[in-house]
Structures are given as structure tokens and as C-alpha cells.
Coordinates of N, CA and C in Angstrom, one line a residue:
M339 N 0.8 -1.2 0.0 CA 0.0 0.0 0.0 C 0.9 1.2 0.0
T340 N 0.4 2.2 -0.6 CA 1.1 3.5 -0.7 C 0.3 4.5 0.2
A341 N 1.1 5.3 0.9 CA 0.5 6.3 1.7 C 0.7 7.6 1.0
T342 N -0.3 8.5 1.1 CA -0.2 9.8 0.6 C 0.1 10.8 1.8
H343 N 1.0 11.6 1.5 CA 1.3 12.6 2.6 C 0.9 14.0 2.1
P344 N 0.4 14.8 3.0 CA 0.0 16.2 2.6 C 1.2 16.9 2.1
A345 N 1.0 18.0 1.4 CA 2.1 18.7 0.8 C 2.6 19.8 1.8
H346 N 2.4 19.6 3.0 CA 2.8 20.6 4.0 C 4.3 20.4 4.4
A347 N 4.9 21.4 4.9 CA 6.3 21.4 5.2 C 6.5 20.4 6.4
H348 N 7.6 19.8 6.5 CA 7.9 18.9 7.6 C 7.9 19.6 8.9
P349 N 7.4 19.1 10.0 CA 7.3 19.8 11.2 C 8.7 20.3 11.8
T350 N 9.7 19.4 11.6 CA 11.0 19.8 12.0 C 11.6 21.0 11.2
R351 N 11.4 21.0 9.9 CA 11.8 22.1 9.1 C 11.1 23.4 9.5
Q352 N 9.8 23.2 9.8 CA 9.0 24.4 10.2 C 9.5 24.9 11.5
A353 N 9.9 24.0 12.5 CA 10.4 24.5 13.7 C 11.7 25.2 13.6
W354 N 12.6 24.6 12.7 CA 13.9 25.3 12.4 C 13.6 26.7 11.8
A355 N 12.7 26.8 10.9 CA 12.4 28.1 10.2 C 11.9 29.1 11.2
G356 N 11.1 28.7 12.1 CA 10.6 29.6 13.2 C 11.7 30.0 14.1
G357 N 12.6 29.0 14.4 CA 13.7 29.3 15.3 C 14.7 30.3 14.7
L358 N 15.0 30.1 13.4 CA 15.9 31.0 12.7 C 15.3 32.4 12.5
M359 N 14.0 32.4 12.3 CA 13.4 33.7 12.1 C 13.4 34.5 13.4
T360 N 13.1 33.8 14.5 CA 13.1 34.4 15.9 C 14.6 34.8 16.2
F361 N 15.5 34.0 15.9 CA 16.9 34.3 16.1 C 17.3 35.6 15.4
G362 N 16.9 35.6 14.1 CA 17.2 36.8 13.3 C 16.6 38.1 13.9
A363 N 15.3 37.9 14.3 CA 14.6 39.1 14.9 C 15.2 39.6 16.1
V364 N 15.6 38.6 17.0 CA 16.2 39.0 18.3 C 17.6 39.6 18.1
M365 N 18.4 39.0 17.2 CA 19.7 39.5 16.9 C 19.6 40.9 16.3
L366 N 18.7 41.1 15.4 CA 18.5 42.4 14.7 C 18.1 43.5 15.8
M367 N 17.2 43.1 16.7 CA 16.8 44.0 17.7 C 18.0 44.4 18.6
I368 N 18.8 43.4 19.0 CA 20.0 43.7 19.9 C 21.0 44.5 19.1
A369 N 21.3 44.1 17.9 CA 22.2 44.9 17.1 C 21.7 46.3 16.9
G370 N 20.4 46.5 16.6 CA 19.9 47.8 16.4 C 20.0 48.7 17.7
L371 N 19.6 48.1 18.8 CA 19.7 48.8 20.1 C 21.2 49.2 20.4
L372 N 22.1 48.3 20.2 CA 23.5 48.6 20.4 C 24.0 49.7 19.5
D373 N 23.5 49.7 18.3 CA 23.9 50.7 17.3 C 23.3 52.0 17.7
V374 N 22.1 52.0 18.2 CA 21.5 53.3 18.8 C 22.3 53.8 19.9
F375 N 22.7 53.0 20.8 CA 23.5 53.4 21.9 C 24.9 53.9 21.5
R376 N 25.5 53.2 20.5 CA 26.7 53.7 19.9 C 26.6 55.1 19.3
G377 N 25.5 55.2 18.5 CA 25.2 56.5 17.9 C 25.1 57.6 18.9
I378 N 24.3 57.4 20.0 CA 24.1 58.4 21.1 C 25.5 58.7 21.7
M379 N 26.3 57.7 21.9 CA 27.6 57.8 22.5 C 28.5 58.7 21.6
A380 N 28.5 58.5 20.3 CA 29.3 59.3 19.4 C 28.8 60.7 19.3
I381 N 27.5 60.9 19.4 CA 26.9 62.3 19.3 C 27.2 63.0 20.5
A382 N 27.1 62.4 21.7 CA 27.2 63.1 23.0 C 28.6 63.3 23.3
S383 N 29.5 62.4 23.1 CA 30.9 62.5 23.6 C 31.8 61.8 22.6
D384 N 32.5 62.7 21.8 CA 33.5 62.2 20.8 C 34.8 61.6 21.4
D385 N 35.1 62.0 22.6 CA 36.4 61.6 23.1 C 36.5 60.1 23.5
I386 N 35.4 59.3 23.4 CA 35.5 57.9 23.7 C 36.1 57.2 22.6
F387 N 36.0 57.7 21.4 CA 36.5 57.0 20.2 C 37.9 57.3 19.9
V388 N 38.6 56.4 19.2 CA 40.0 56.6 18.8 C 40.0 57.6 17.6
N389 N 40.9 58.6 17.7 CA 41.1 59.5 16.6 C 42.3 59.0 15.7
T390 N 42.0 58.7 14.5 CA 43.0 58.3 13.6 C 43.3 59.3 12.5
R391 N 44.6 59.4 12.1 CA 45.0 60.3 11.1 C 45.0 59.6 9.7
N392 N 44.8 60.3 8.7 CA 45.0 59.8 7.3 C 44.1 58.6 7.0
Y393 N 42.9 58.7 7.5 CA 41.9 57.6 7.2 C 41.1 58.0 6.0
V394 N 41.0 57.1 5.0 CA 40.3 57.5 3.7 C 38.9 57.9 4.0
F395 N 38.1 57.2 4.8 CA 36.7 57.5 5.1 C 36.5 58.3 6.3
E396 N 37.3 59.4 6.4 CA 37.3 60.2 7.6 C 36.0 61.1 7.6
F397 N 35.2 60.9 8.7 CA 34.0 61.7 8.9 C 34.1 62.3 10.3
D398 N 33.3 63.3 10.5 CA 33.2 63.8 11.9 C 32.5 62.7 12.7
L399 N 33.0 62.5 13.9 CA 32.4 61.4 14.7 C 30.9 61.7 15.1
T400 N 30.5 62.9 15.1 CA 29.1 63.2 15.3 C 28.3 62.7 14.1
G401 N 28.9 62.8 12.9 CA 28.2 62.3 11.7 C 28.1 60.8 11.7
W402 N 29.2 60.1 12.2 CA 29.1 58.7 12.3 C 28.1 58.3 13.4
G403 N 27.9 59.1 14.4 CA 26.9 58.9 15.4 C 25.5 58.9 14.9
W404 N 25.3 59.9 14.0 CA 23.9 60.0 13.4 C 23.7 58.8 12.5
I405 N 24.7 58.4 11.8 CA 24.5 57.2 10.9 C 24.2 56.0 11.7
H406 N 24.9 55.7 12.7 CA 24.6 54.5 13.6 C 23.3 54.6 14.3
L407 N 23.0 55.8 14.7 CA 21.7 56.0 15.4 C 20.5 55.7 14.5
I408 N 20.6 56.2 13.3 CA 19.5 56.0 12.3 C 19.4 54.5 11.9
L409 N 20.6 53.9 11.6 CA 20.6 52.5 11.2 C 20.0 51.6 12.4
G410 N 20.4 51.9 13.6 CA 20.0 51.1 14.7 C 18.5 51.3 14.9
A411 N 18.0 52.5 14.8 CA 16.5 52.7 15.0 C 15.7 52.0 13.9
V412 N 16.2 52.0 12.7 CA 15.5 51.3 11.6 C 15.6 49.8 11.9
G413 N 16.7 49.3 12.3 CA 16.9 47.9 12.6 C 15.9 47.4 13.7
V414 N 15.7 48.2 14.7 CA 14.8 47.9 15.8 C 13.4 47.8 15.2
L415 N 13.0 48.8 14.4 CA 11.6 48.8 13.8 C 11.4 47.6 12.9
V416 N 12.4 47.2 12.1 CA 12.3 46.1 11.2 C 12.2 44.8 12.0
S417 N 12.9 44.7 13.2 CA 12.8 43.5 14.0 C 11.4 43.2 14.5
F418 N 10.6 44.3 14.7 CA 9.2 44.1 15.1 C 8.4 43.4 13.9
G419 N 8.7 43.8 12.7 CA 8.1 43.1 11.6 C 8.5 41.6 11.4
L420 N 9.8 41.4 11.8 CA 10.3 40.0 11.8 C 9.6 39.1 12.8
F421 N 9.2 39.7 13.9 CA 8.5 38.9 14.9 C 7.1 38.6 14.4
Q422 N 6.6 39.3 13.5 CA 5.3 39.0 12.8 C 5.4 38.2 11.6
A423 N 6.7 37.7 11.3 CA 7.0 36.9 10.1 C 6.6 37.5 8.8
M424 N 6.8 38.8 8.7 CA 6.5 39.5 7.5 C 7.6 39.4 6.5
T425 N 7.3 39.1 5.2 CA 8.3 39.0 4.2 C 9.1 40.3 3.9
W426 N 8.4 41.4 3.9 CA 9.1 42.7 3.7 C 10.1 42.9 4.8
A427 N 9.9 42.4 6.0 CA 10.8 42.6 7.1 C 12.0 41.7 6.9
R428 N 11.9 40.5 6.3 CA 13.1 39.7 6.1 C 14.0 40.4 5.1
V429 N 13.4 41.0 4.0 CA 14.2 41.7 3.0 C 14.8 42.9 3.6
A430 N 14.0 43.7 4.3 CA 14.6 44.9 5.0 C 15.6 44.5 6.0
G431 N 15.4 43.4 6.7 CA 16.4 43.0 7.7 C 17.7 42.7 7.2
V432 N 17.7 42.0 6.0 CA 19.0 41.7 5.3 C 19.6 43.0 4.9
G433 N 18.8 43.9 4.3 CA 19.4 45.2 3.9 C 19.9 46.0 5.0
I434 N 19.2 46.1 6.1 CA 19.7 46.9 7.3 C 21.0 46.2 7.8
A435 N 21.0 44.9 8.0 CA 22.2 44.2 8.5 C 23.4 44.5 7.6
A436 N 23.1 44.5 6.3 CA 24.2 44.8 5.3 C 24.7 46.2 5.5
L437 N 23.8 47.1 5.7 CA 24.2 48.5 5.9 C 25.0 48.7 7.2
I438 N 24.6 47.9 8.2 CA 25.3 48.0 9.5 C 26.7 47.4 9.3
I439 N 26.8 46.4 8.5 CA 28.2 45.8 8.3 C 29.0 46.9 7.6
I440 N 28.5 47.6 6.6 CA 29.2 48.6 5.8 C 29.6 49.7 6.8
A441 N 28.6 50.2 7.6 CA 28.9 51.3 8.5 C 30.0 51.0 9.5
N442 N 29.9 49.7 10.0 CA 30.9 49.3 11.0 C 32.3 49.1 10.4
F443 N 32.3 48.6 9.1 CA 33.6 48.5 8.4 C 34.2 49.9 8.2
L444 N 33.4 50.9 7.8 CA 33.9 52.2 7.6 C 34.4 52.9 8.9
S445 N 33.7 52.5 10.0 CA 34.1 53.2 11.3 C 35.1 52.3 12.1
L446 N 35.6 51.3 11.4 CA 36.6 50.3 12.1 C 37.7 51.0 12.8
P447 N 38.4 52.0 12.3 CA 39.5 52.7 13.0 C 39.1 53.4 14.2
Y448 N 37.8 53.9 14.3 CA 37.4 54.7 15.5 C 37.0 53.8 16.7
Y449 N 36.6 52.6 16.5 CA 36.2 51.7 17.6 C 36.3 50.3 17.1
P450 N 37.6 49.8 17.0 CA 37.9 48.6 16.2 C 37.2 47.3 16.7
V451 N 37.4 47.0 18.0 CA 36.9 45.7 18.5 C 35.3 45.7 18.4
W452 N 34.7 46.7 18.8 CA 33.2 46.7 18.7 C 32.7 46.7 17.3
S453 N 33.4 47.3 16.4 CA 33.0 47.2 15.0 C 33.1 45.8 14.5
V454 N 34.1 45.0 14.9 CA 34.3 43.6 14.4 C 33.1 42.8 15.0
V455 N 32.8 43.1 16.3 CA 31.7 42.3 16.9 C 30.4 42.6 16.2
M456 N 30.1 43.9 15.8 CA 28.9 44.2 15.1 C 28.8 43.6 13.7
I457 N 30.0 43.5 13.1 CA 30.0 42.9 11.8 C 29.7 41.5 11.9
A458 N 30.2 40.8 12.9 CA 29.9 39.4 13.1 C 28.4 39.2 13.4
M459 N 27.9 40.0 14.3 CA 26.4 39.9 14.6 C 25.6 40.1 13.4
S460 N 25.9 41.0 12.6 CA 25.1 41.3 11.4 C 25.2 40.2 10.4
G461 N 26.4 39.6 10.3 CA 26.6 38.4 9.4 C 25.6 37.2 9.9
F462 N 25.5 37.0 11.1 CA 24.6 36.0 11.6 C 23.2 36.4 11.3
I463 N 22.8 37.6 11.4 CA 21.5 38.1 11.1 C 21.1 37.8 9.7
I464 N 22.1 38.1 8.8 CA 21.8 37.9 7.3 C 21.7 36.4 7.1
W465 N 22.5 35.6 7.7 CA 22.4 34.1 7.5 C 21.1 33.6 8.0
A466 N 20.6 34.0 9.2 CA 19.4 33.5 9.7 C 18.2 33.9 8.9
L467 N 18.2 35.1 8.3 CA 17.1 35.6 7.5 C 17.1 35.0 6.1
C468 N 18.3 34.6 5.6 CA 18.3 34.1 4.3 C 18.1 32.6 4.2
V469 N 18.3 31.8 5.2 CA 18.1 30.4 5.1 C 16.7 29.9 5.3
V470 N 15.8 30.8 5.8 CA 14.4 30.4 6.0 C 13.7 30.5 4.7
R471 N 13.1 29.4 4.3 CA 12.4 29.3 3.0 C 10.9 29.1 3.2
Q472 N 10.1 29.6 2.4 CA 8.7 29.4 2.3 C 8.4 28.2 1.4
D473 N 7.8 27.1 1.9 CA 7.5 26.0 1.0 C 6.1 26.2 0.3
D474 N 5.2 26.8 1.0 CA 3.9 26.9 0.4 C 3.3 28.2 0.9
E475 N 2.1 28.6 0.4 CA 1.5 29.8 0.8 C 1.0 29.9 2.2
T476 N 0.8 28.7 2.8 CA 0.2 28.7 4.2 C 1.4 28.6 5.2
F477 N 2.6 28.8 4.8 CA 3.8 28.7 5.7 C 3.7 29.8 6.8
D478 N 3.8 29.3 8.0 CA 3.9 30.2 9.2 C 5.1 29.8 10.0
P479 N 6.2 30.5 10.0 CA 7.4 30.0 10.8 C 7.1 30.0 12.3
F480 N 6.1 30.7 12.8 CA 5.9 30.7 14.2 C 4.8 29.7 14.7
E481 N 4.3 29.0 13.7 CA 3.3 27.9 14.0 C 3.9 26.8 14.7
R482 N 3.4 26.3 15.8 CA 4.0 25.2 16.5 C 3.6 23.9 15.8
P483 N 4.6 23.1 15.5 CA 4.3 21.8 14.8 C 3.4 20.9 15.5
G484 N 2.4 20.3 14.8 CA 1.5 19.3 15.4 C 0.3 20.0 16.1
H485 N 0.1 21.3 16.0 CA -1.0 21.9 16.7 C -1.9 22.6 15.6
D486 N -2.7 21.8 15.0 CA -3.6 22.3 14.0 C -4.9 22.8 14.6
I487 N -5.4 23.9 14.2 CA -6.7 24.4 14.8 C -7.8 24.0 13.9

């Protein structure tokens, strides 16, 4: 005898998808909040950061502060959309994480260790948001497997 299986996603894959989406949302929220704090720190007090000479991408530290503040605030807002499993939030989350990587790369000489940490966090965010796939139209990554209503 042959058994027919519904075309729904495997419960384990669905659980992984929900877990990765949640991971990406939480990490984006943390990265966004840390970027907001870094931006406030740069705007309020420039003397915390290292002053480097002859840097190609030299900006005023207050300008870097505003860049980080805006990217962080947008990252936090996008993370709320990720908690709702919105597709637009996944796309925007990857974009914001990529911009955070670029901003931290460009500000590497001013705050080197923290920039490397933020680059790594943003890399994990991009990974988590890109590996989640929708198998069908009824896909809900936050649905608990085996609990049909």
C-alpha cells in the first residue's frame, strides 16, 4: 500500500524556520539597540572613540553617530516586523544588516573591537534571515508543529 502525505512542510523544518526567524529578529533588535547606543555615545561624547589620522573614510564622529543612530533605529523597527513573520521585514532586515556591516567597516578605525563584533552579529542576522524558505502559501514559521486548529 502506498501512503499519501500532505504537501505541508515537515514539522522539524518548520520548527527550524521559526527558530531561525526568531533568532534573526532578536539579533537584529539587539544589534539595532547597540547601534542606537553607539550613535548616542558618538553624538554626545566624541572623546570615547580613537582618533586616527589619514583615514580614507574620515568623517566627523558626530556624523558617524547619526549614521549609527538611524541604522539602529530602523533595525529595531524592522525586527518588530520579523516577529510578525512579514516577508518585507526579512528583505529589509537583510538590507539593514548589510548597511550595519558597511557602516561598521567604515568606522573600524574609530572603535575597532566593537566594529568587528557588530560585523559578526550582522553576518549571523543575514544568515538567519536568508536560510528560512517558504514552501507553500500557508507557511507560518511561528506555528507550533503538530498543533492544527
